[in-house]
mmCIF file of C-alpha atoms in Angstrom:
data_model
loop_
_atom_site.group_PDB
_atom_site.id
_atom_site.type_symbol
_atom_site.label_atom_id
_atom_site.label_comp_id
_atom_site.label_asym_id
_atom_site.label_seq_id
_atom_site.Cartn_x
_atom_site.Cartn_y
_atom_site.Cartn_z
ATOM 1 C CA MET C 1 51.351 75.518 68.190
ATOM 2 C CA SER C 2 54.385 73.178 68.837
ATOM 3 C CA ASP C 3 56.021 75.106 65.500
ATOM 4 C CA ALA C 4 55.504 78.295 67.325
ATOM 5 C CA ARG C 5 57.078 76.872 70.056
ATOM 6 C CA SER C 6 59.510 75.015 68.978
ATOM 7 C CA LEU C 7 60.706 78.266 66.821
ATOM 8 C CA LEU C 8 60.733 80.109 69.885
ATOM 9 C CA ARG C 9 62.694 77.462 72.013
ATOM 10 C CA ALA C 10 66.409 77.266 69.038
ATOM 11 C CA ALA C 11 65.590 81.368 69.122
ATOM 12 C CA LEU C 12 66.359 81.767 72.223
ATOM 13 C CA ARG C 13 69.196 79.038 72.398
ATOM 14 C CA HIS C 14 70.845 80.906 69.094
ATOM 15 C CA ARG C 15 74.246 82.315 70.643
ATOM 16 C CA GLY C 16 75.802 84.238 67.311
ATOM 17 C CA ARG C 17 79.143 85.466 68.021
ATOM 18 C CA GLY C 18 79.654 89.457 69.184
ATOM 19 C CA GLN C 19 76.012 89.499 71.138
ATOM 20 C CA SER C 20 77.918 90.509 74.090
ATOM 21 C CA LEU C 21 80.068 92.925 72.943
ATOM 22 C CA VAL C 22 76.886 94.997 72.396
ATOM 23 C CA LEU C 23 76.029 94.209 76.001
ATOM 24 C CA VAL C 24 79.029 95.606 77.302
ATOM 25 C CA ALA C 25 78.692 98.663 74.893
ATOM 26 C CA LEU C 26 75.784 99.612 76.515
ATOM 27 C CA ILE C 27 77.194 99.088 80.219
ATOM 28 C CA LEU C 28 80.762 101.072 79.701
ATOM 29 C CA PRO C 29 79.868 104.422 79.147
ATOM 30 C CA PHE C 30 77.692 104.361 82.598
ATOM 31 C CA LEU C 31 79.708 102.390 84.693
ATOM 32 C CA ILE C 32 83.532 104.432 83.161
ATOM 33 C CA ALA C 33 80.992 107.026 84.410
ATOM 34 C CA PHE C 34 80.633 105.755 88.117
ATOM 35 C CA VAL C 35 84.168 104.785 88.411
ATOM 36 C CA LEU C 36 85.313 108.892 86.869
ATOM 37 C CA THR C 37 82.729 110.247 89.760
ATOM 38 C CA CYS C 38 83.590 107.923 92.529
ATOM 39 C CA ILE C 39 87.451 108.744 92.429
ATOM 40 C CA GLU C 40 86.302 112.549 91.789
ATOM 41 C CA ILE C 41 84.330 112.694 95.275
ATOM 42 C CA GLY C 42 87.215 110.679 96.790
ATOM 43 C CA GLU C 43 90.021 113.077 95.890
ATOM 44 C CA ARG C 44 87.859 115.602 97.472
ATOM 45 C CA PHE C 45 87.216 114.137 100.774
ATOM 46 C CA TRP C 46 91.133 113.549 100.894
ATOM 47 C CA GLU C 47 91.841 117.625 99.848
ATOM 48 C CA LYS C 48 89.117 118.941 102.263
ATOM 49 C CA ALA C 49 91.234 116.598 104.492
ATOM 50 C CA ALA C 50 94.287 117.393 104.473
ATOM 51 C CA ILE C 51 92.876 120.985 104.618
ATOM 52 C CA GLU C 52 91.088 120.754 107.827
ATOM 53 C CA ASP C 53 93.951 118.972 109.167
ATOM 54 C CA ALA C 54 96.148 122.293 108.426
ATOM 55 C CA LEU C 55 93.905 124.458 109.874
ATOM 56 C CA GLN C 56 94.207 122.561 112.449
ATOM 57 C CA GLN C 57 97.855 121.643 113.565
ATOM 58 C CA ALA C 58 98.389 125.910 112.826
ATOM 59 C CA THR C 59 95.866 126.347 115.374
ATOM 60 C CA ARG C 60 96.746 123.703 116.947
ATOM 61 C CA SER C 61 100.604 126.006 116.725
ATOM 62 C CA SER C 62 99.415 129.062 117.408
ATOM 63 C CA VAL C 63 97.762 129.102 120.536
ATOM 64 C CA GLN C 64 100.588 126.768 122.267
ATOM 65 C CA ASN C 65 102.547 131.149 122.790
ATOM 66 C CA PHE C 66 101.335 131.863 126.252
ATOM 67 C CA ARG C 67 102.921 135.228 127.500
ATOM 68 C CA TYR C 68 105.732 133.186 130.238
ATOM 69 C CA SER C 69 105.048 136.439 132.222
ATOM 70 C CA ALA C 70 101.681 135.082 133.465
ATOM 71 C CA PHE C 71 101.707 131.469 132.775
ATOM 72 C CA ALA C 72 104.644 131.882 136.182
ATOM 73 C CA GLU C 73 101.738 132.952 137.733
ATOM 74 C CA ASN C 74 100.090 130.372 137.472
ATOM 75 C CA SER C 75 96.748 131.181 134.857
ATOM 76 C CA GLN C 76 97.398 131.517 130.750
ATOM 77 C CA SER C 77 97.088 134.256 128.706
ATOM 78 C CA LEU C 78 97.836 134.716 124.944
ATOM 79 C CA ASP C 79 100.506 136.455 122.957
ATOM 80 C CA ASP C 80 97.727 138.399 121.470
ATOM 81 C CA THR C 81 100.822 139.683 117.988
ATOM 82 C CA ARG C 82 102.258 136.363 117.538
ATOM 83 C CA VAL C 83 99.794 134.218 117.794
ATOM 84 C CA LYS C 84 97.969 134.681 114.082
ATOM 85 C CA ASP C 85 102.038 136.166 112.798
ATOM 86 C CA VAL C 86 102.954 131.929 114.141
ATOM 87 C CA ALA C 87 99.002 130.709 112.625
ATOM 88 C CA GLU C 88 99.402 132.849 108.933
ATOM 89 C CA ARG C 89 103.117 130.826 108.712
ATOM 90 C CA THR C 90 102.400 128.111 109.759
ATOM 91 C CA PHE C 91 99.378 127.500 107.367
ATOM 92 C CA ILE C 92 101.359 128.488 104.784
ATOM 93 C CA ILE C 93 103.898 125.492 104.839
ATOM 94 C CA ASN C 94 101.473 122.769 106.395
ATOM 95 C CA LEU C 95 99.102 123.648 102.897
ATOM 96 C CA THR C 96 102.893 124.056 100.759
ATOM 97 C CA GLY C 97 102.245 120.791 97.977
ATOM 98 C CA LEU C 98 98.906 119.449 98.875
ATOM 99 C CA ARG C 99 96.718 119.907 95.525
ATOM 100 C CA GLY C 100 93.927 120.748 94.685
ATOM 101 C CA MET C 101 93.956 124.126 95.530
ATOM 102 C CA VAL C 102 93.221 126.047 93.467
ATOM 103 C CA GLN C 103 95.075 129.949 95.042
ATOM 104 C CA THR C 104 98.291 129.405 96.607
ATOM 105 C CA PRO C 105 98.988 128.480 100.335
ATOM 106 C CA ALA C 106 100.098 132.291 100.900
ATOM 107 C CA ALA C 107 96.585 133.321 99.351
ATOM 108 C CA VAL C 108 94.509 130.759 100.965
ATOM 109 C CA ALA C 109 96.026 131.995 104.026
ATOM 110 C CA SER C 110 95.322 135.580 104.453
ATOM 111 C CA GLN C 111 91.643 134.152 103.776
ATOM 112 C CA VAL C 112 91.391 133.141 107.089
ATOM 113 C CA THR C 113 89.431 134.308 110.086
ATOM 114 C CA TRP C 114 91.281 134.143 112.410
ATOM 115 C CA THR C 115 89.361 134.316 116.304
ATOM 116 C CA VAL C 116 91.738 134.843 119.439
ATOM 117 C CA LEU C 117 90.521 134.853 122.460
ATOM 118 C CA PRO C 118 92.807 135.588 125.641
ATOM 119 C CA ASN C 119 91.028 134.347 128.327
ATOM 120 C CA GLY C 120 88.357 131.966 126.474
ATOM 121 C CA GLY C 121 84.285 132.180 125.366
ATOM 122 C CA THR C 122 83.230 131.177 122.105
ATOM 123 C CA CYS C 123 83.594 130.795 118.583
ATOM 124 C CA THR C 124 81.437 131.600 116.131
ATOM 125 C CA TYR C 125 82.118 129.775 112.257
ATOM 126 C CA PRO C 126 79.161 131.016 109.918
ATOM 127 C CA ASN C 127 76.703 129.469 107.586
ATOM 128 C CA GLY C 128 75.001 127.672 110.992
ATOM 129 C CA HIS C 129 78.516 125.649 111.621
ATOM 130 C CA PRO C 130 78.298 124.685 115.714
ATOM 131 C CA SER C 131 80.690 127.315 118.323
ATOM 132 C CA VAL C 132 82.836 125.875 120.163
ATOM 133 C CA SER C 133 83.419 126.846 123.585
ATOM 134 C CA ALA C 134 86.322 127.437 126.054
ATOM 135 C CA THR C 135 87.398 128.489 129.583
ATOM 136 C CA THR C 136 90.808 128.948 128.720
ATOM 137 C CA PRO C 137 93.221 130.693 125.987
ATOM 138 C CA MET C 138 91.534 129.998 122.694
ATOM 139 C CA VAL C 139 92.295 130.692 118.633
ATOM 140 C CA CYS C 140 89.288 129.789 116.248
ATOM 141 C CA ALA C 141 89.818 129.759 112.646
ATOM 142 C CA THR C 142 87.502 129.340 109.643
ATOM 143 C CA VAL C 143 88.485 129.515 105.688
ATOM 144 C CA LYS C 144 86.352 129.087 102.339
ATOM 145 C CA PRO C 145 89.095 127.483 99.952
ATOM 146 C CA ARG C 146 88.909 127.355 96.234
ATOM 147 C CA MET C 147 89.051 123.029 95.157
ATOM 148 C CA THR C 148 89.617 122.374 91.781
ATOM 149 C CA GLY C 149 89.036 117.663 92.702
ATOM 150 C CA LEU C 150 91.464 115.471 90.263
ATOM 151 C CA LEU C 151 89.321 115.966 87.237
ATOM 152 C CA GLY C 152 88.566 119.579 87.326
ATOM 153 C CA TRP C 153 84.434 118.603 87.620
ATOM 154 C CA GLY C 154 84.635 122.661 88.218
ATOM 155 C CA GLU C 155 85.912 124.684 91.659
ATOM 156 C CA TRP C 156 84.431 124.272 95.198
ATOM 157 C CA THR C 157 84.619 125.857 98.273
ATOM 158 C CA PRO C 158 83.466 123.778 101.633
ATOM 159 C CA GLN C 159 84.395 125.239 104.644
ATOM 160 C CA ILE C 160 86.819 124.660 107.360
ATOM 161 C CA ASP C 161 87.275 125.530 110.636
ATOM 162 C CA ALA C 162 89.605 124.571 113.551
ATOM 163 C CA ALA C 163 89.944 125.448 116.740
ATOM 164 C CA SER C 164 92.411 124.914 119.657
ATOM 165 C CA THR C 165 92.710 125.757 123.084
ATOM 166 C CA LEU C 166 95.956 125.599 126.220
ATOM 167 C CA ASP C 167 94.802 122.433 128.292
ATOM 168 C CA ALA C 168 94.584 123.696 131.884
ATOM 169 C CA VAL C 169 96.725 124.436 134.332
ATOM 170 C CA PRO C 170 96.154 121.489 137.372
#
């Protein structure tokens, strides 16, 4: 009995060269996959945030195209003919140079659904995204751009919504 115990103790204490190499070889593929997945997820969050910012800035720029004659009469109203043009041009400029888009900035901008509400109202978005309401003139937009991450692990299409209003006249 004591011989079996001493053999077991000797086996547990015996360390040969390269024993940790087997453990590293088993863990390394999982660790690499985990790190690459974290990089891909982080890149997708960044890409979506960059396009959200571009769309929000485009709606903000376009809503500033109010009718000066109405503004002089202490009311606010949007110049419908210019709003969508300004929004689309601004969006294209803001998208230029962003990585991750499958299509060109002009192609993505052509897919945007712009909603101009000259007297305020409610913008509703598809897929159950929350609606936005305002009593002042408002521009809303929604788009689902085709995106690819940094590592190219397939395409994805996030829904991106934005809305901007004119500030109320005191």
